[in-house]
mmCIF file of C-alpha atoms in Angstrom:
data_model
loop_
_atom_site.group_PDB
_atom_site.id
_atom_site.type_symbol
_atom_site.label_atom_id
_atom_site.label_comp_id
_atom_site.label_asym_id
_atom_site.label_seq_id
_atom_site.Cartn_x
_atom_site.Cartn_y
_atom_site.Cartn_z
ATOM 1 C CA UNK A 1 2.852 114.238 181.179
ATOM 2 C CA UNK A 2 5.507 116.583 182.807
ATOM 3 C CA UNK A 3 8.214 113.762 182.454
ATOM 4 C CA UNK A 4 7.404 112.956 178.252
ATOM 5 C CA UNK A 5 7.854 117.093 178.241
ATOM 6 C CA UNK A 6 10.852 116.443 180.365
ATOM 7 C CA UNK A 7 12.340 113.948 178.274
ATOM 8 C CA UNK A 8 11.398 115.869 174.996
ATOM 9 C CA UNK A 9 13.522 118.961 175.735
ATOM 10 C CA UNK A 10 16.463 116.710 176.912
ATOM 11 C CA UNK A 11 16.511 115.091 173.336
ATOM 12 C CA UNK A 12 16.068 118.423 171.753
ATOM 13 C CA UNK A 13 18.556 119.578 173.508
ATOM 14 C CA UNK A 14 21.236 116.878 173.314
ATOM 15 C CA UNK A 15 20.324 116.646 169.319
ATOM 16 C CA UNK A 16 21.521 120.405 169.275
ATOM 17 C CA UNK A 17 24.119 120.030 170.897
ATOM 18 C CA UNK A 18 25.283 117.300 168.976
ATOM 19 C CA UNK A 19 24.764 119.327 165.966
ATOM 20 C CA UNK A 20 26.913 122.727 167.547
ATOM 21 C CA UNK A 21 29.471 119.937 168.003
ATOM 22 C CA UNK A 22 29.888 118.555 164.791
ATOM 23 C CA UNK A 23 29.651 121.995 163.089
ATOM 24 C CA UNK A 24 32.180 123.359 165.309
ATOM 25 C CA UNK A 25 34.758 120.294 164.700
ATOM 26 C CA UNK A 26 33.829 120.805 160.765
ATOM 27 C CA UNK A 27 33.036 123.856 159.549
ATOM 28 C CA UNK A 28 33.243 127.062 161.569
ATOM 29 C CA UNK A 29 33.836 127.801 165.162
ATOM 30 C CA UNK A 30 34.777 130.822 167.603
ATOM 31 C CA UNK A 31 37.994 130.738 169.604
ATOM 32 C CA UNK A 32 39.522 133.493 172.129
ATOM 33 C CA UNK A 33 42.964 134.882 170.863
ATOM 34 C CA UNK A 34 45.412 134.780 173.898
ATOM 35 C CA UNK A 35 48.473 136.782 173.823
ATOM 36 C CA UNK A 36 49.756 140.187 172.065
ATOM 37 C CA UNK A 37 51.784 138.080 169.128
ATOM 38 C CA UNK A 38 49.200 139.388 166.450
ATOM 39 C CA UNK A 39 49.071 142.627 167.794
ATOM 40 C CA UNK A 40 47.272 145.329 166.104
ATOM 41 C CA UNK A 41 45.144 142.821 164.087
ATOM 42 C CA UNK A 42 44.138 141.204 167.385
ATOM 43 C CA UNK A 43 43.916 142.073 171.364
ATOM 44 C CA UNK A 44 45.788 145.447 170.012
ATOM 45 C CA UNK A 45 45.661 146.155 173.975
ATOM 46 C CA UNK A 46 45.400 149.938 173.293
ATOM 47 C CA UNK A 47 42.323 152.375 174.186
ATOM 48 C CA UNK A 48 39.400 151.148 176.281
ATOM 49 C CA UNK A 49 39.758 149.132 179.355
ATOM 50 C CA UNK A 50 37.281 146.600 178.130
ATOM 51 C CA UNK A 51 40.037 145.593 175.762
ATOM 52 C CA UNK A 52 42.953 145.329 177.770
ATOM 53 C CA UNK A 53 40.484 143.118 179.854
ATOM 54 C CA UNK A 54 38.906 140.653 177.847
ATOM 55 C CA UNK A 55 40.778 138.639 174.618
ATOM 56 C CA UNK A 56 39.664 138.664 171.914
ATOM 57 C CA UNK A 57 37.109 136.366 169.651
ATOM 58 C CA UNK A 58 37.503 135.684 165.969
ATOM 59 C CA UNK A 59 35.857 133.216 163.567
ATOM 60 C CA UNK A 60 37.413 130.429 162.661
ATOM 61 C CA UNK A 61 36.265 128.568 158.775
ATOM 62 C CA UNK A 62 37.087 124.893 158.380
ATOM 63 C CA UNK A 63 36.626 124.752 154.869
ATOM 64 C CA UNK A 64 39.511 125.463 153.851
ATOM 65 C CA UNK A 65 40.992 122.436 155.163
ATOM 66 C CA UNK A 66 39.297 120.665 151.854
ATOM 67 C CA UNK A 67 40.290 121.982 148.475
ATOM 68 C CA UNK A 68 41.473 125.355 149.089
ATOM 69 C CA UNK A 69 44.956 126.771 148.475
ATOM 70 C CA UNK A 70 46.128 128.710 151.363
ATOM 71 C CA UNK A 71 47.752 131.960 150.221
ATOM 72 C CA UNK A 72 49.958 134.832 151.750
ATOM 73 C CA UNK A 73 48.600 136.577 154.329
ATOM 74 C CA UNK A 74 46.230 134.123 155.345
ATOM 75 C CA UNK A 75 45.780 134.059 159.197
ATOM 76 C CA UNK A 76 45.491 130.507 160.071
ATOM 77 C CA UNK A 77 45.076 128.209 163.139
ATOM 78 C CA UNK A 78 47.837 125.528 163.646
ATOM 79 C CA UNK A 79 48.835 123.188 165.985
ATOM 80 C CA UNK A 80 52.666 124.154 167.505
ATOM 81 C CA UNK A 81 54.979 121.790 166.074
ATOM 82 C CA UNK A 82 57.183 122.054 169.230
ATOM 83 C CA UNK A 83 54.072 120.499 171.116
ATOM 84 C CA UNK A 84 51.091 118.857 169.995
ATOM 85 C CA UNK A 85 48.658 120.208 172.582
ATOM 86 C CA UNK A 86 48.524 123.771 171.778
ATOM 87 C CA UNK A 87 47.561 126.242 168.844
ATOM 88 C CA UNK A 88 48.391 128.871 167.592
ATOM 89 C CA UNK A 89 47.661 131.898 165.466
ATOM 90 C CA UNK A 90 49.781 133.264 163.145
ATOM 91 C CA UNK A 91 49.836 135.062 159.558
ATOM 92 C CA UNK A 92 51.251 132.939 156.180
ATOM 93 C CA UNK A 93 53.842 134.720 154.959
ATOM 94 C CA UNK A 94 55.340 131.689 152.464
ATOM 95 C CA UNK A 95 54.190 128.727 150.354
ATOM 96 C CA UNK A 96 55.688 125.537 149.401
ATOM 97 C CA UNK A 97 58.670 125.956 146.779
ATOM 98 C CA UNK A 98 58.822 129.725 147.263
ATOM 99 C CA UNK A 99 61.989 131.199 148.791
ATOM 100 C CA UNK A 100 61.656 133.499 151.856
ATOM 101 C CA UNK A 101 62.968 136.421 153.586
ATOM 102 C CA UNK A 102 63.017 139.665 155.507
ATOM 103 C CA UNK A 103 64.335 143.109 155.416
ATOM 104 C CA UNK A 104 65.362 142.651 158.440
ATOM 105 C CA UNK A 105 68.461 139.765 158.131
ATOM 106 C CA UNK A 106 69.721 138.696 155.018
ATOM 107 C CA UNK A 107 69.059 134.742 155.310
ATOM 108 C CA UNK A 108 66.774 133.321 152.229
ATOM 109 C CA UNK A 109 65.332 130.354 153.405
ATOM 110 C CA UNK A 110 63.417 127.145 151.130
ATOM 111 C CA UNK A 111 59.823 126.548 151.984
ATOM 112 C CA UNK A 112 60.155 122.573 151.964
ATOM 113 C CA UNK A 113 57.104 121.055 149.965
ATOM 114 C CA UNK A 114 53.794 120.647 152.343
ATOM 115 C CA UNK A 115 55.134 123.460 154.530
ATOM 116 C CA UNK A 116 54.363 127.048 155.256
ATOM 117 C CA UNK A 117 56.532 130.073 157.087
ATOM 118 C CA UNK A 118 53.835 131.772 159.189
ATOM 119 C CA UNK A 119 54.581 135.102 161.559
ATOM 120 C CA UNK A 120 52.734 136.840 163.611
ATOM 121 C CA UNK A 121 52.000 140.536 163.170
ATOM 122 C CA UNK A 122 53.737 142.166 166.328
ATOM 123 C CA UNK A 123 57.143 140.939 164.692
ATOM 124 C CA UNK A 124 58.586 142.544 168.024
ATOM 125 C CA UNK A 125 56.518 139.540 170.559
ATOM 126 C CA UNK A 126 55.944 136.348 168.631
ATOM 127 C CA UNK A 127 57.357 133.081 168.543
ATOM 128 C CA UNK A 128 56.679 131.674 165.000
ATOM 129 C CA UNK A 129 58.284 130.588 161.892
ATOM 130 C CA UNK A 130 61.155 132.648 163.358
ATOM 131 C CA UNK A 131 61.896 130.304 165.888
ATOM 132 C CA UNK A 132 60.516 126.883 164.982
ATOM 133 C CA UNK A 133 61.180 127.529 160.677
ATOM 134 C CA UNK A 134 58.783 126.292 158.315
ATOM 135 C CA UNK A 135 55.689 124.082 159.535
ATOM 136 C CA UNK A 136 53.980 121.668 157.885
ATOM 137 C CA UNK A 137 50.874 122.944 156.182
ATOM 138 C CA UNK A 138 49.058 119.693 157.843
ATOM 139 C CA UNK A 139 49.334 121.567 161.276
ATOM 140 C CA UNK A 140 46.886 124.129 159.944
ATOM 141 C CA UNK A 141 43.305 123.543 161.757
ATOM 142 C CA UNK A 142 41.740 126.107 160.571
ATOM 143 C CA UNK A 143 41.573 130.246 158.861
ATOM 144 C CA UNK A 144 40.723 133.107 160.506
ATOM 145 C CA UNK A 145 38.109 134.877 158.890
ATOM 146 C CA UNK A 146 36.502 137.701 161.301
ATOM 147 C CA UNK A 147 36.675 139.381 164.706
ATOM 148 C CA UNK A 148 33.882 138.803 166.306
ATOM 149 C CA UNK A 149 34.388 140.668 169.846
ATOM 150 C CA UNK A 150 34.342 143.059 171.120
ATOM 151 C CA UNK A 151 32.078 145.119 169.234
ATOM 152 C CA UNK A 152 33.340 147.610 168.265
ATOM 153 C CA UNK A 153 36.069 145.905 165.584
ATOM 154 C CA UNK A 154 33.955 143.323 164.447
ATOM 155 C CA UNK A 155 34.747 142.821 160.801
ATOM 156 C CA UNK A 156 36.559 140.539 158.109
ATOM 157 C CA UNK A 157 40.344 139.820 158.675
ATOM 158 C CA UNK A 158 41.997 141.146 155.790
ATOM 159 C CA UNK A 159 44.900 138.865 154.106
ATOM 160 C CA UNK A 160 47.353 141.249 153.903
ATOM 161 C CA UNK A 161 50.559 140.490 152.548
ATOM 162 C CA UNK A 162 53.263 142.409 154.894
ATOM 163 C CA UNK A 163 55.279 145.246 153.055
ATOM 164 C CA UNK A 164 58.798 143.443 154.943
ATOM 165 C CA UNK A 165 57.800 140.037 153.556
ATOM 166 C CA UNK A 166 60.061 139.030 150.368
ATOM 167 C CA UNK A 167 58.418 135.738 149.447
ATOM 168 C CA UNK A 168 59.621 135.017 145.585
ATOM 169 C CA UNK A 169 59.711 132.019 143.539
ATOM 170 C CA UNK A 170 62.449 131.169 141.405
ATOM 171 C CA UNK A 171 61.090 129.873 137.839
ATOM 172 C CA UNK A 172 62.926 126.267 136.780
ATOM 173 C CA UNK A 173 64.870 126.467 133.544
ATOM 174 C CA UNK A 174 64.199 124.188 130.945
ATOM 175 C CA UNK A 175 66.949 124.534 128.559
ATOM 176 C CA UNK A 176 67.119 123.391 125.539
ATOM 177 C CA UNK A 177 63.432 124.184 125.782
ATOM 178 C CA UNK B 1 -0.480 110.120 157.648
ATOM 179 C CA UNK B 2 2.101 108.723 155.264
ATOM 180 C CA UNK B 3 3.759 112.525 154.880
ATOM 181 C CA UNK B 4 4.404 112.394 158.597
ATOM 182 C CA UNK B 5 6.059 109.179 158.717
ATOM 183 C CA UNK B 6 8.347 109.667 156.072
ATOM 184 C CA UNK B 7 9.323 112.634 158.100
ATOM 185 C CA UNK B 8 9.697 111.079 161.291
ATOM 186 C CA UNK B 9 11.883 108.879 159.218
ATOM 187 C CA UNK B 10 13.927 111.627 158.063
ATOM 188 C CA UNK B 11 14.521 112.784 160.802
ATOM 189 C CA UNK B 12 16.025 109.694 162.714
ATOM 190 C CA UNK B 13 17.837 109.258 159.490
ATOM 191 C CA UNK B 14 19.616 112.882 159.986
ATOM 192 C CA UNK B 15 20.042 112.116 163.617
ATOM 193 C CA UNK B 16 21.670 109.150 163.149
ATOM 194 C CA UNK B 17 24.048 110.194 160.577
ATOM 195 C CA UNK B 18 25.125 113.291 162.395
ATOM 196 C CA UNK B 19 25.928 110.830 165.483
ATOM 197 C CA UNK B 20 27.938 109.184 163.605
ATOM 198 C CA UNK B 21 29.656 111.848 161.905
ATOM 199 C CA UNK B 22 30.566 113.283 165.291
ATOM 200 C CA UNK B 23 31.498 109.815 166.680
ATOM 201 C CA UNK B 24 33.866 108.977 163.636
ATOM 202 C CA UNK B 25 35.426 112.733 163.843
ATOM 203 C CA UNK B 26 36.098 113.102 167.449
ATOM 204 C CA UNK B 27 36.365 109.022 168.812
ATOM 205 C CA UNK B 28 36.832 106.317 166.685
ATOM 206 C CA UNK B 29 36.309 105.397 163.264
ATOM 207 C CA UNK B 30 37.189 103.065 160.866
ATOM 208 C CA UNK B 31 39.501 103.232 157.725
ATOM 209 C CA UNK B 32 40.721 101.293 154.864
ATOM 210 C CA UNK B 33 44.891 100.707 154.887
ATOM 211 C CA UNK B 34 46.230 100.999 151.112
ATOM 212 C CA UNK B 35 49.343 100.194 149.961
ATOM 213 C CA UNK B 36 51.678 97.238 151.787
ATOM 214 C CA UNK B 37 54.308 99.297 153.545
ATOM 215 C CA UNK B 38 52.527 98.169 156.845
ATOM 216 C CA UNK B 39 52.800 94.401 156.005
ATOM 217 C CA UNK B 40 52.696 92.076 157.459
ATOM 218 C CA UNK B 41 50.791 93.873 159.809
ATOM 219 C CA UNK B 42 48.713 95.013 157.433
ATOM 220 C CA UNK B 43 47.672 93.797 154.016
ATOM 221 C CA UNK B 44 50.170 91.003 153.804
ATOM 222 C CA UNK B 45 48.950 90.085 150.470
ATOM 223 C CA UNK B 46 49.951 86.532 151.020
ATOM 224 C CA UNK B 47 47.624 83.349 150.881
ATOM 225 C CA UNK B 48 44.158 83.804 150.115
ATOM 226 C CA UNK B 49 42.475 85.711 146.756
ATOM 227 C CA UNK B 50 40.517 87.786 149.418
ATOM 228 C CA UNK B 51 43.400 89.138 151.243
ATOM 229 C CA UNK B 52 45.215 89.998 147.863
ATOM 230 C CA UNK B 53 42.090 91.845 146.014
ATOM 231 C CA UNK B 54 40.556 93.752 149.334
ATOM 232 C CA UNK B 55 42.010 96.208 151.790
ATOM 233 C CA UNK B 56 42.133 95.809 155.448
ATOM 234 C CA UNK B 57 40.409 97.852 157.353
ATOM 235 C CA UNK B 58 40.946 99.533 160.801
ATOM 236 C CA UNK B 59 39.810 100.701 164.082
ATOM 237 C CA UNK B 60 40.995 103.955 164.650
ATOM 238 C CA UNK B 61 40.657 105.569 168.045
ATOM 239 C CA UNK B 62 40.945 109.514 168.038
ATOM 240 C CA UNK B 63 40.636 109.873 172.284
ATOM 241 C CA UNK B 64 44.883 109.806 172.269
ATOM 242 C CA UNK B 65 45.187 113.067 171.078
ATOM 243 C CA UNK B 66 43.488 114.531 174.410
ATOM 244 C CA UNK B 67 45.557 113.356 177.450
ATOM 245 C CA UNK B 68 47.753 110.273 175.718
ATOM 246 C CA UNK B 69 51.373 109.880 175.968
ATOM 247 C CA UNK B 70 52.364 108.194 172.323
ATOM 248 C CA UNK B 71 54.869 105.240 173.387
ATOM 249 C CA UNK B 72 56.924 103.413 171.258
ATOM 250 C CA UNK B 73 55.497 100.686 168.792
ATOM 251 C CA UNK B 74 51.629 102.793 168.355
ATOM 252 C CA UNK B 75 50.884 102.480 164.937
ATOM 253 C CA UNK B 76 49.272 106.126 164.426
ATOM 254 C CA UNK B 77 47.273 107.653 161.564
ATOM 255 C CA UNK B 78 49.005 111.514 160.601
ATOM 256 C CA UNK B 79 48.872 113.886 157.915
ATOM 257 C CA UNK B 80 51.656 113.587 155.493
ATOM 258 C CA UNK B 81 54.214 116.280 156.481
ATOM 259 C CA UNK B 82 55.118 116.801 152.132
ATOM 260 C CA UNK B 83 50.912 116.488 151.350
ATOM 261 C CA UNK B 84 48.358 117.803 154.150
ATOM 262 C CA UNK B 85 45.663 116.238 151.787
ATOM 263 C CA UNK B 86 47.312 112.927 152.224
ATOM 264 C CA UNK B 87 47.397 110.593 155.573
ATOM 265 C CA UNK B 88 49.383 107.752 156.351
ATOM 266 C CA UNK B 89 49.700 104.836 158.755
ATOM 267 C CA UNK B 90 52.919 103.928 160.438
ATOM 268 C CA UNK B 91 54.841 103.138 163.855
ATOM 269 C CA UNK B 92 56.068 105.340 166.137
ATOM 270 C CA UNK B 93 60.052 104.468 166.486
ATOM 271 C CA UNK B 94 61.155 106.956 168.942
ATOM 272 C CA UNK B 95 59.613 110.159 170.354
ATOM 273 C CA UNK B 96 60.967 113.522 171.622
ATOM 274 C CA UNK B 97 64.204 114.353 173.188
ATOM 275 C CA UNK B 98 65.539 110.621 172.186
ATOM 276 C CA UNK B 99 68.529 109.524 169.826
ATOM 277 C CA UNK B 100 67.246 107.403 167.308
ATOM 278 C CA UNK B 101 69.811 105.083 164.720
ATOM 279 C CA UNK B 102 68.512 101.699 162.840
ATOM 280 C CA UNK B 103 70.723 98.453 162.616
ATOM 281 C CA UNK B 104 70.921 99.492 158.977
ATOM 282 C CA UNK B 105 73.083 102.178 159.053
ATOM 283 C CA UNK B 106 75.031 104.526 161.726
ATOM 284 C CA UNK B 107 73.408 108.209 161.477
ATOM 285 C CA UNK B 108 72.129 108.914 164.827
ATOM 286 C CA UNK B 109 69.326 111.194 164.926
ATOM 287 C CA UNK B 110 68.248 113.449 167.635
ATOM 288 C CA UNK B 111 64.465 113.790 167.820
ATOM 289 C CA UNK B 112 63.487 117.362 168.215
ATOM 290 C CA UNK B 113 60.722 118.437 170.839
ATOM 291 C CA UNK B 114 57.017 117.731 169.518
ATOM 292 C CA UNK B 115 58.129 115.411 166.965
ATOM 293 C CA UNK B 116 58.240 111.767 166.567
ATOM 294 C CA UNK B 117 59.827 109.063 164.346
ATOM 295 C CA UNK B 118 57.638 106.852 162.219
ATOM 296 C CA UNK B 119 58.815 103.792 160.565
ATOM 297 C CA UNK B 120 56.817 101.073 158.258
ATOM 298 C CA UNK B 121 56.650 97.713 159.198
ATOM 299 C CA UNK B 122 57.758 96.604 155.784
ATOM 300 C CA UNK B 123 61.187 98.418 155.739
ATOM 301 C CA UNK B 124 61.943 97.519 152.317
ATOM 302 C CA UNK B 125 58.863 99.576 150.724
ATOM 303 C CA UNK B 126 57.798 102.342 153.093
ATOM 304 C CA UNK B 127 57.737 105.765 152.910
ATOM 305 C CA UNK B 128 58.221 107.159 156.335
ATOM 306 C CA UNK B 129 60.783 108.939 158.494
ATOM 307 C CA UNK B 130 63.417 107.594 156.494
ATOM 308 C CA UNK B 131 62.481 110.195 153.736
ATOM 309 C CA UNK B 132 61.091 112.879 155.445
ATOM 310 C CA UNK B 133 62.298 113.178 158.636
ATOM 311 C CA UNK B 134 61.115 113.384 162.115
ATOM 312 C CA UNK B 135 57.230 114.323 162.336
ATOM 313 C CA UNK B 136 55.479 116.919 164.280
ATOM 314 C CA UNK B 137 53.270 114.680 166.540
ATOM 315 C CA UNK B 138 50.540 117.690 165.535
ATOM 316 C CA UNK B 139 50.326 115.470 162.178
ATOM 317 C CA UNK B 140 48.994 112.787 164.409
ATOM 318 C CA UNK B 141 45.171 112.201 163.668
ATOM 319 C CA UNK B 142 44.747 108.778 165.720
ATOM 320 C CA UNK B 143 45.466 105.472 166.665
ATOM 321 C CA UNK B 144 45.272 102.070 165.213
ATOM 322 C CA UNK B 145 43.870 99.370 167.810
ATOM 323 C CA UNK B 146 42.224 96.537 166.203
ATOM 324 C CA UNK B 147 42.077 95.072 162.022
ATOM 325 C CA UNK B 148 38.882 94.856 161.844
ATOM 326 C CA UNK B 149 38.732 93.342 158.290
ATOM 327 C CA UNK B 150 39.398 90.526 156.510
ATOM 328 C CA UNK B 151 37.899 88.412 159.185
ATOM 329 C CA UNK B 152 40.558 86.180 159.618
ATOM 330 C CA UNK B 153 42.842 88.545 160.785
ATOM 331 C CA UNK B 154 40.423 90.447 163.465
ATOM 332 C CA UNK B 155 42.080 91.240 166.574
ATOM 333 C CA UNK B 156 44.288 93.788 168.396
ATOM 334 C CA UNK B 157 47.400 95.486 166.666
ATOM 335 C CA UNK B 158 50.226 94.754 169.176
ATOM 336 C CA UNK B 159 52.148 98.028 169.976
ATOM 337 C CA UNK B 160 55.782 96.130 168.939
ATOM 338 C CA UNK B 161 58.932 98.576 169.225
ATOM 339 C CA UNK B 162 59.897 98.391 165.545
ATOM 340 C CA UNK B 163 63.605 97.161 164.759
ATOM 341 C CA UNK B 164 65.794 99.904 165.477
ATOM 342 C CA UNK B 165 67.456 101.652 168.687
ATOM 343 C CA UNK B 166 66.025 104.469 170.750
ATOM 344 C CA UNK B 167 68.170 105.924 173.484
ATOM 345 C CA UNK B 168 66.426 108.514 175.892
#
């Protein structure tokens, strides 16, 4: 009797498992932010010691890896294209075809088809698009969607298009139309 | 009696399909290969009615993006780097920090860090790095190990350097 009870929880709880799994590959997961590259958005490392302390934890959709269009200001998760094993967090700040740039130097850059210029929001600390140009939009594993720790700034991440960002697209002339 | 059989039912049913969602996600799955710019390798459309009307299929195996070193001559599955709807199958020609130039002409390329060259097996109609360039190895979503359709043709794809010289 005690071992069929045994043996009962241990399917229950491998079947739940199995099912945190698959939901967590597929549709929506939480992941701790590491570093100060997104700064204030996340681990703003200001105020409390409970912050500087522990990272932060946002929410992390999958959908959007099916028919949605990413657009600017999207925070998304990627895989580095400089090496395959980590990820990264960063901010869209470009789309395929558009052209790109920044108050801050005066090179215009192409957004090849497929790929994306992403930054991250402490412009001062991050290594992104900056350093290793456009990525591929098929890097992208998933979109940021809320903090969920600590407490006290749990909320929706806003997609906020950056003030600095010139991201334009130049229409194609058809002439004679 | 009936109502609680049907749901015992179900519920093995739902079991068993999440299983083997997980399994095909995260470990190996199987896929069908279109187009022929992986022949003879794959779909070599030659011979039999069968081979010309259906696809082959694949065994992909998804534990090389955990620990695996790629090598030279895996045929891998990865996202297109122009479409991230899209996904591909090719061979990996030469991988990071190498110097890569084909008997066909004398560019040398210089294979930046995290990125890989891909070629098709059938050189003259393939769309690989020959277009778009060296490939994040990010892109990569597995690894092709055995055809596992038509059944003629079952058996382990060879990793086979393609044609074409990699310096390191």
């Amino acid at each position: 009797m005690a071992t069929s009870f045994l043996w009962n929880c241990t399917k229950k709880f491998v079947s739940a498992s199995i099912i945190t799994v698959t939901v967590s590959d597929r549709y929506v997961t939480v992941i701790p932010v590491r570093g100060g590259s997104m700064s204030p958005t996340f681990n703003p490392k200001s105020g409390s010691l409970m912050e500087y302390v522990f990272d932060d934890y946002v929410l992390v959709e999958k959908f959007c890896l099916g028919k949605y269009k990413f657009s600017h200001g999207d925070v998304v998760v990627f895989r580095s294209p400089l090496n395959h094993k980590e990820t990264h967090i960063k901010r869209i700040a470009s789309l395929p075809g558009e052209w790109f740039s920044t108050y801050h130097n005066s090179d215009v850059v192409q957004i090849p088809l497929g790929h994306c210029w992403v930054e991250g929001d402490n412009a001062a600390s991050s290594i992104d698009s900056k350093s290793f140009g456009p990525i591929p939009l098929g890097l992208i594993r998933g979109r940021v969607t809320h903090v969920v720790w600590p407490p006290q700034r749990i909320g929706a991440v806003k997609s906020i298009h950056r003030k600095d960002w010139l991201s334009f697209r130049i229409p194609t002339i058809v002439w004679p139309p």
